[in-house]
Short mmCIF file of C-alpha atoms in Angstrom, two decimals:
data_model
loop_
_atom_site.label_atom_id
_atom_site.label_comp_id
_atom_site.label_asym_id
_atom_site.label_seq_id
_atom_site.Cartn_x
_atom_site.Cartn_y
_atom_site.Cartn_z
CA MET Y 1 -6.14 10.16 -22.48
CA ASP Y 2 -3.86 8.07 -20.31
CA ALA Y 3 -0.11 8.33 -20.48
CA TYR Y 4 0.07 4.62 -19.72
CA GLY Y 5 -2.08 1.80 -20.91
CA LEU Y 6 -2.42 -1.86 -21.67
CA ALA Y 7 -3.27 -2.54 -25.29
CA ASN Y 8 -5.08 -5.82 -24.57
CA ALA Y 9 -6.67 -4.77 -21.26
CA ASP Y 10 -9.99 -6.37 -22.24
CA ALA Y 11 -8.29 -9.76 -22.38
CA VAL Y 12 -5.92 -9.27 -19.44
CA VAL Y 13 -8.34 -7.95 -16.79
CA PRO Y 14 -10.62 -11.05 -16.79
CA GLY Y 15 -7.47 -13.21 -16.47
CA VAL Y 16 -6.32 -11.18 -13.46
CA LYS Y 17 -9.77 -11.54 -11.92
CA SER Y 18 -9.51 -15.32 -12.18
CA GLY Y 19 -5.99 -15.35 -10.68
CA ASP Y 20 -4.20 -16.29 -13.93
CA PRO Y 21 -0.45 -15.72 -13.29
CA ALA Y 22 0.29 -14.81 -16.94
CA ALA Y 23 -2.40 -12.11 -16.89
CA GLN Y 24 -1.15 -10.82 -13.53
CA GLU Y 25 2.38 -10.60 -14.90
CA ALA Y 26 1.18 -8.77 -18.03
CA LEU Y 27 -0.61 -6.22 -15.86
CA TYR Y 28 2.42 -5.86 -13.60
CA ARG Y 29 4.77 -5.34 -16.54
CA ALA Y 30 2.50 -2.71 -18.07
CA PHE Y 31 2.19 -0.57 -14.94
CA GLU Y 32 5.27 -1.42 -12.87
CA ALA Y 33 7.26 1.64 -14.01
CA PRO Y 34 4.56 4.32 -13.60
CA VAL Y 35 3.55 2.95 -10.19
CA TYR Y 36 7.15 2.83 -9.00
CA ASN Y 37 7.86 6.28 -10.44
CA LEU Y 38 4.90 7.79 -8.60
CA ALA Y 39 5.93 6.04 -5.38
CA ARG Y 40 9.58 7.03 -5.70
CA ARG Y 41 8.74 10.67 -6.42
CA ILE Y 42 6.61 10.82 -3.27
CA CYS Y 43 8.47 8.55 -0.84
CA ARG Y 44 11.74 9.30 0.85
CA THR Y 45 13.65 6.11 0.02
CA THR Y 46 13.84 3.48 -2.71
CA GLU Y 47 12.92 0.86 -0.07
CA ASP Y 48 9.69 2.71 0.72
CA ALA Y 49 8.93 3.06 -2.99
CA GLU Y 50 9.49 -0.67 -3.55
CA ASP Y 51 7.18 -1.49 -0.64
CA VAL Y 52 4.54 0.82 -2.12
CA LEU Y 53 4.97 -0.94 -5.47
CA GLN Y 54 4.40 -4.31 -3.80
CA GLU Y 55 1.44 -3.13 -1.72
CA THR Y 56 -0.14 -1.49 -4.76
CA PHE Y 57 -0.04 -4.58 -6.97
CA PHE Y 58 -1.11 -6.83 -4.12
CA GLU Y 59 -4.14 -4.59 -3.68
CA VAL Y 60 -4.74 -4.44 -7.44
CA PHE Y 61 -4.75 -8.26 -7.73
CA ARG Y 62 -6.95 -8.54 -4.67
CA SER Y 63 -9.47 -5.88 -5.64
CA ILE Y 64 -9.54 -6.22 -9.41
CA GLY Y 65 -13.10 -7.53 -9.09
CA ARG Y 66 -14.13 -4.03 -8.07
CA TYR Y 67 -12.74 -2.51 -11.29
CA ARG Y 68 -15.79 -2.11 -13.53
CA GLY Y 69 -13.99 -0.79 -16.60
CA ASP Y 70 -15.91 2.49 -16.64
CA GLY Y 71 -12.75 4.55 -16.02
CA SER Y 72 -9.23 4.05 -17.26
CA LEU Y 73 -7.28 1.14 -15.81
CA TRP Y 74 -4.26 3.34 -15.14
CA GLY Y 75 -6.48 5.88 -13.36
CA TRP Y 76 -7.77 3.13 -11.07
CA ILE Y 77 -4.31 1.72 -10.37
CA ARG Y 78 -2.86 5.21 -9.88
CA THR Y 79 -5.42 6.00 -7.19
CA ILE Y 80 -4.42 2.86 -5.31
CA ALA Y 81 -0.71 3.70 -5.72
CA SER Y 82 -1.19 7.29 -4.54
CA SER Y 83 -3.15 6.13 -1.53
CA LYS Y 84 -0.49 3.56 -0.61
CA ALA Y 85 2.32 6.12 -1.02
CA LEU Y 86 0.53 8.64 1.21
CA MET Y 87 -0.16 5.91 3.78
CA ARG Y 88 3.56 5.19 3.79
CA LEU Y 89 4.35 8.87 4.44
CA ARG Y 90 1.89 8.97 7.31
CA ARG Y 91 3.33 5.79 8.79
CA ASN Y 92 6.89 7.09 8.55
CA LYS Y 93 5.88 10.32 10.26
CA TYR Y 94 4.35 8.41 13.14
CA ARG Y 95 7.35 6.13 13.34
CA ASP Y 96 9.84 8.99 13.31
CA THR Y 97 7.62 11.09 15.62
CA ASP Y 98 8.13 13.66 12.92
CA GLU Y 99 4.96 15.76 12.85
CA LEU Y 100 3.71 17.07 9.53
CA GLN Y 101 6.48 19.52 8.88
CA ASP Y 102 5.91 22.25 6.40
CA ASP Y 103 9.56 23.05 6.39
CA VAL Y 104 12.24 21.69 4.16
CA THR Y 105 14.62 18.82 4.60
CA PRO Y 106 17.76 20.08 6.36
CA VAL Y 107 20.54 20.89 3.96
CA ARG Y 108 24.20 21.73 4.35
CA ARG Y 109 24.89 25.44 4.45
CA GLU Y 110 27.09 25.54 1.34
CA ASP Y 111 24.25 24.03 -0.74
CA ALA Y 112 22.24 27.18 -0.32
CA ALA Y 113 24.63 29.05 -2.56
CA LEU Y 114 24.49 26.47 -5.32
CA ARG Y 115 22.02 26.46 -8.11
CA MET Y 116 20.16 23.17 -7.88
CA ASP Y 117 18.82 21.01 -10.60
CA LEU Y 118 15.14 20.19 -10.55
CA GLU Y 119 15.63 16.62 -9.22
CA SER Y 120 17.64 17.86 -6.23
CA ALA Y 121 15.25 20.70 -5.52
CA LEU Y 122 12.28 18.35 -5.61
CA GLU Y 123 14.10 15.96 -3.29
CA ARG Y 124 14.78 18.80 -0.87
CA LEU Y 125 11.10 19.63 -0.37
CA SER Y 126 9.34 18.15 2.64
CA GLU Y 127 7.59 14.85 1.91
CA THR Y 128 4.16 16.44 2.18
CA ALA Y 129 5.00 19.32 -0.15
CA ARG Y 130 6.66 16.99 -2.64
CA ALA Y 131 3.63 14.71 -2.63
CA VAL Y 132 1.29 17.65 -3.29
CA VAL Y 133 3.50 18.97 -6.11
CA TRP Y 134 3.74 15.57 -7.76
CA LEU Y 135 0.08 14.63 -7.41
CA HIS Y 136 -1.14 18.03 -8.62
CA ASP Y 137 1.34 19.14 -11.24
CA VAL Y 138 2.37 15.79 -12.72
CA GLU Y 139 -0.39 13.28 -12.02
CA GLY Y 140 -3.11 15.89 -12.54
CA TYR Y 141 -5.12 15.44 -9.33
CA THR Y 142 -7.25 18.41 -8.22
CA HIS Y 143 -6.78 20.06 -4.84
CA GLU Y 144 -10.10 18.54 -3.77
CA GLU Y 145 -8.86 15.05 -4.64
CA ILE Y 146 -5.50 15.59 -2.93
CA ALA Y 147 -7.22 16.95 0.18
CA GLY Y 148 -9.41 13.84 0.23
CA MET Y 149 -6.47 11.47 -0.13
CA MET Y 150 -4.41 13.28 2.51
CA ASP Y 151 -7.31 13.77 4.87
CA ARG Y 152 -6.61 17.52 4.83
CA THR Y 153 -8.39 20.63 3.61
CA VAL Y 154 -8.33 22.08 0.11
CA SER Y 155 -6.63 25.18 1.54
CA PHE Y 156 -3.88 22.99 2.96
CA SER Y 157 -3.23 21.46 -0.46
CA LYS Y 158 -3.20 24.89 -2.15
CA SER Y 159 -0.87 26.48 0.39
CA GLN Y 160 1.50 23.50 0.27
CA LEU Y 161 1.69 23.81 -3.50
CA ALA Y 162 2.27 27.58 -3.39
CA ARG Y 163 5.00 27.33 -0.78
CA ALA Y 164 6.64 24.47 -2.63
CA HIS Y 165 6.71 26.46 -5.88
CA SER Y 166 8.13 29.51 -4.12
CA ARG Y 167 10.92 27.34 -2.78
CA LEU Y 168 11.55 25.58 -6.05
CA ARG Y 169 11.75 28.93 -7.80
CA ARG Y 170 14.28 30.22 -5.28
CA TRP Y 171 16.44 27.09 -5.29
CA LEU Y 172 16.41 26.80 -9.05
CA GLN Y 173 17.29 30.50 -9.43
CA GLU Y 174 15.20 30.55 -12.56
CA GLU Y 175 15.81 33.12 -15.23
CA VAL Y 176 13.01 35.03 -16.87
CA PRO Y 177 11.94 32.95 -19.88
CA ALA Y 178 12.92 34.41 -23.22
CA MET J 1 1.61 48.22 -7.60
CA THR J 2 1.12 44.86 -5.85
CA HIS J 3 2.25 41.84 -7.82
CA LEU J 4 0.50 38.48 -7.73
CA THR J 5 1.43 35.99 -5.05
CA MET J 6 2.43 32.42 -5.90
CA GLU J 7 -0.97 31.23 -4.70
CA GLN J 8 -2.70 33.69 -7.05
CA LEU J 9 -0.47 32.68 -9.97
CA LEU J 10 -1.28 29.02 -9.32
CA ALA J 11 -5.00 29.86 -9.21
CA LEU J 12 -4.70 31.20 -12.76
CA ARG J 13 -3.66 27.72 -13.92
CA GLU J 14 -6.68 26.01 -12.35
CA PRO J 15 -9.77 25.18 -14.38
CA GLY J 16 -12.88 27.16 -13.50
CA LEU J 17 -13.06 30.72 -12.28
CA GLU J 18 -12.74 31.30 -8.57
CA PRO J 19 -13.79 34.65 -7.09
CA GLY J 20 -11.14 37.24 -7.83
CA VAL J 21 -9.35 35.21 -10.47
CA GLN J 22 -10.53 37.37 -13.36
CA GLY J 23 -8.98 40.40 -11.67
CA TRP J 24 -5.70 38.53 -11.23
CA ARG J 25 -5.82 37.45 -14.86
CA ASP J 26 -6.30 41.05 -15.97
CA HIS J 27 -3.36 42.05 -13.82
CA ALA J 28 -1.14 39.31 -15.26
CA THR J 29 -2.01 40.45 -18.78
CA ALA J 30 -1.02 44.01 -18.00
CA CYS J 31 1.98 43.36 -15.71
CA GLU J 32 5.15 42.23 -17.40
CA LEU J 33 6.73 40.89 -14.21
CA CYS J 34 3.71 38.80 -13.25
CA ARG J 35 3.35 37.51 -16.83
CA ALA J 36 7.01 36.44 -16.72
CA GLU J 37 6.44 34.77 -13.36
CA LEU J 38 3.47 32.87 -14.79
CA ASP J 39 5.65 31.73 -17.70
CA ARG J 40 8.29 30.51 -15.24
CA LEU J 41 5.62 28.57 -13.40
CA ASP J 42 4.36 26.97 -16.61
CA GLN J 43 7.90 26.02 -17.58
CA ARG J 44 8.63 24.58 -14.15
CA VAL J 45 5.55 22.37 -14.30
CA ALA J 46 6.49 21.29 -17.83
CA ARG J 47 9.97 20.35 -16.58
CA LEU J 48 8.49 18.39 -13.69
CA ARG J 49 6.36 16.44 -16.15
CA ALA J 50 9.39 15.81 -18.32
CA LEU J 51 11.48 14.25 -15.52
CA PRO J 52 12.58 10.72 -16.42
CA THR J 53 10.45 7.79 -15.29
CA LEU J 54 12.24 5.95 -12.49
CA ALA J 55 12.19 2.16 -12.56
CA PRO J 56 12.65 -0.32 -9.69
CA ALA J 57 16.04 -1.97 -9.38
CA ARG J 58 14.62 -5.47 -9.56
CA ASN J 59 11.52 -7.34 -10.61
CA ARG J 60 9.17 -7.82 -7.63
CA PHE J 61 6.52 -9.80 -9.46
CA ALA J 62 7.43 -13.19 -7.92
CA GLU J 63 7.03 -11.82 -4.38
CA ILE J 64 3.77 -10.07 -5.18
CA ARG J 65 2.43 -13.20 -6.87
CA ALA J 66 3.44 -15.38 -3.88
CA ARG J 67 1.67 -13.00 -1.54
CA ALA J 68 -1.43 -12.92 -3.72
CA VAL J 69 -1.55 -16.74 -3.80
CA THR J 70 -1.15 -16.88 -0.02
CA ASP J 71 -3.91 -14.33 0.37
CA ARG J 72 -6.30 -16.32 -1.85
CA ARG J 73 -5.52 -19.48 0.08
CA ARG J 74 -5.96 -17.71 3.42
CA ARG J 75 -9.31 -16.30 2.41
CA ARG J 76 -10.45 -19.74 1.30
CA MET J 77 -9.18 -21.17 4.57
CA VAL J 78 -11.08 -18.57 6.59
CA VAL J 79 -14.29 -19.56 4.81
CA VAL J 80 -13.59 -23.25 5.47
CA SER J 81 -12.58 -22.50 9.05
CA LEU J 82 -15.71 -20.57 9.89
CA GLY J 83 -17.93 -23.46 8.92
CA GLY J 84 -15.64 -26.45 9.16
CA LEU J 85 -13.82 -25.64 12.33
CA ALA J 86 -16.96 -24.98 14.33
CA LEU J 87 -18.27 -28.31 13.10
CA ALA J 88 -14.97 -30.02 13.87
CA ALA J 89 -14.89 -28.63 17.41
CA THR J 90 -18.43 -29.79 18.01
CA VAL J 91 -17.67 -33.20 16.58
CA ALA J 92 -14.51 -33.52 18.64
CA LEU J 93 -16.28 -32.76 21.88
CA ALA J 94 -19.22 -34.98 20.96
CA VAL J 95 -16.85 -37.81 20.12
CA VAL J 96 -15.15 -37.62 23.47
CA LEU J 97 -18.35 -37.18 25.43
CA SER J 98 -20.43 -39.79 23.59
CA PRO J 99 -20.91 -43.14 25.34
CA GLY J 100 -18.58 -45.72 23.89
CA THR J 101 -19.28 -49.32 23.07
CA ALA J 102 -18.64 -51.92 25.75
CA ALA J 103 -15.23 -52.66 24.24
CA ALA J 104 -14.17 -49.09 23.72
CA PRO J 105 -12.35 -47.27 26.49
CA SER J 106 -14.27 -44.34 28.02
CA PRO J 107 -12.70 -40.90 27.75
CA THR J 108 -11.14 -39.71 30.95
CA LEU J 109 -12.00 -36.40 32.52
CA ALA J 110 -8.41 -35.37 31.89
CA GLU J 111 -8.79 -36.05 28.15
CA GLN J 112 -12.03 -34.10 28.00
CA GLN J 113 -10.42 -31.21 29.79
CA GLU J 114 -7.36 -31.29 27.54
CA LEU J 115 -9.52 -31.27 24.41
CA GLU J 116 -11.54 -28.30 25.63
CA ASP J 117 -8.35 -26.45 26.58
CA ILE J 118 -6.66 -27.16 23.28
CA ILE J 119 -9.67 -25.99 21.25
CA GLY J 120 -9.73 -22.78 23.27
CA ARG J 121 -6.00 -22.34 22.68
CA SER J 122 -6.50 -22.86 18.96
CA GLN J 123 -9.16 -20.16 18.85
CA SER J 124 -7.00 -17.64 20.70
CA LEU J 125 -4.06 -18.32 18.35
CA GLU J 126 -6.31 -17.66 15.37
CA GLY J 127 -7.23 -14.35 17.00
CA ALA J 128 -3.54 -13.54 17.45
CA ILE J 129 -2.88 -14.19 13.76
CA GLN J 130 -5.75 -11.92 12.74
CA ALA J 131 -4.36 -9.24 15.07
CA TYR J 132 -1.17 -9.17 12.99
CA ASN J 133 -3.40 -8.35 10.03
CA PRO J 134 -1.25 -10.40 7.64
CA GLU J 135 -3.32 -9.47 4.59
CA GLN J 136 -2.40 -5.80 4.92
CA ARG J 137 1.31 -6.33 5.45
CA VAL J 138 4.22 -6.20 3.09
CA THR J 139 5.61 -9.74 3.05
CA ASP J 140 8.83 -10.87 1.45
CA GLY J 141 8.76 -13.92 -0.80
CA ARG J 142 10.40 -16.25 1.71
CA THR J 143 7.96 -15.39 4.49
CA ALA J 144 5.06 -15.79 2.09
CA VAL J 145 6.25 -19.29 1.14
CA VAL J 146 6.71 -20.36 4.80
CA ALA J 147 3.27 -19.01 5.71
CA ALA J 148 1.69 -20.72 2.69
CA THR J 149 3.25 -24.07 3.66
CA LEU J 150 1.93 -23.82 7.22
CA GLU J 151 -1.51 -22.82 5.97
CA ASP J 152 -1.57 -25.78 3.58
CA ARG J 153 -0.78 -28.11 6.48
CA LEU J 154 -3.47 -26.45 8.60
CA ALA J 155 -6.01 -26.98 5.83
CA ARG J 156 -5.11 -30.69 5.72
CA VAL J 157 -5.47 -31.00 9.52
CA ASP J 158 -8.87 -29.30 9.33
CA GLN J 159 -9.99 -31.76 6.67
CA GLN J 160 -8.85 -34.67 8.84
CA LEU J 161 -10.67 -33.21 11.85
CA GLN J 162 -13.87 -33.25 9.90
CA MET J 163 -13.37 -36.98 9.21
CA VAL J 164 -12.77 -37.96 12.81
CA ASP J 165 -16.37 -38.89 13.57
CA MET J 166 -16.25 -41.58 10.90
CA MET J 167 -13.50 -43.42 12.75
CA ASP J 168 -13.84 -46.32 15.07
CA GLN J 169 -14.79 -45.20 18.59
CA SER J 170 -11.61 -46.59 20.08
CA LEU J 171 -9.49 -44.44 17.72
CA ARG J 172 -11.52 -41.25 17.62
CA GLN J 173 -10.57 -39.88 21.01
CA HIS J 174 -6.86 -40.17 20.50
CA GLU J 175 -7.08 -38.99 16.90
CA ALA J 176 -9.10 -35.89 17.80
CA LEU J 177 -6.60 -34.96 20.49
CA ARG J 178 -3.65 -35.64 18.21
CA LEU J 179 -5.08 -33.49 15.40
CA TRP J 180 -6.00 -30.59 17.68
CA ARG J 181 -2.51 -30.69 19.19
CA GLU J 182 -1.02 -30.60 15.70
CA ARG J 183 -3.33 -27.72 14.77
CA VAL J 184 -2.18 -25.70 17.78
CA GLY J 185 1.46 -26.44 16.92
CA LEU J 186 0.98 -25.19 13.36
CA LEU J 187 -0.87 -22.09 14.54
CA ASN J 188 1.95 -21.35 16.99
CA ALA J 189 4.45 -21.57 14.13
CA LEU J 190 2.29 -19.25 12.02
CA VAL J 191 2.11 -16.71 14.84
CA ASP J 192 5.93 -16.85 15.08
CA VAL J 193 6.24 -16.16 11.33
CA HIS J 194 3.99 -13.12 11.50
CA ALA J 195 5.53 -11.85 14.75
CA THR J 196 9.06 -12.13 13.35
CA ARG J 197 8.04 -10.35 10.17
CA ALA J 198 6.27 -7.60 12.13
CA ARG J 199 9.37 -7.07 14.29
CA ALA J 200 11.62 -6.98 11.21
CA ILE J 201 9.67 -4.18 9.56
CA GLY J 202 9.23 -2.31 12.81
CA PHE J 203 5.50 -2.28 13.44
#
């Protein structure tokens, strides 16, 4: 069951296929927030997330003819959005000559003593680790799917997730649940 | 007693049963510390899923729509260009090289050469535009509108080029040259648009 959906998808999708602006806008309105949220949780900046949002919907409008309706519409759009967000990470790494770093984003020394909230801790993870955490734990992708999207191995995805959770646990200084 | 690693705890949350997982599950059932760690993990994932949905600061639909329209037009233009432009180039050369009537002025060698050069220039500019891969780029609304306007004008020039052979012999030569010059001018402008945009976004 999808968390997001479009009640009248059967009417909207044919309109998008024919280039109808009202149908395109309806589709955009229905999925703008989840696409942006996914992009923003993975990407480093709001600008990158907004570019991913634009690239995703451009691709959706362009390729809607390939959507056969056999899977969920959100599942199809989410795959495009994930792929665009990961492409953006790869491009930024090349641009910054910042090789795939497994380490964390640098942080001021005094922060280490503070208990972080979950948003800050997530933000502090490396882009790759954050992407794996979000795609696996929140979006529900398997390690095999993440490995495919990232052009990495399943072991890479699993170890990124384990290291990320170890760090999150430490930074959040979690108590034993009651 | 060795406690479960994070990787082993995460494996317990995966569907299916990997080798060794049953042993880890038995351990987690018996070990209070590992069971507590597994609960923490479950709670952390639940909190991640409960994070608020972030929304973009502004509506980007107009820009996306403008880009989609430009893309549709460009793809149509490419189809027209592949057939129409080849025909137009052939017609243009044939027009210049065909023997004129007694009253019509013959094309000069310089005009023939200029037409051949300008058609070659047009083809290389089209290659330069494709090299910028405009369909795969993020384009702001303003750039999309400028590019769409230039492409509309190019489409009109291409239509006119296909009509050149219906003109009077005395007009054809000059008209073909004029239209090909205009085409090259528009293509140059389009290259500038894509080059400026590519520089602005840094790749």
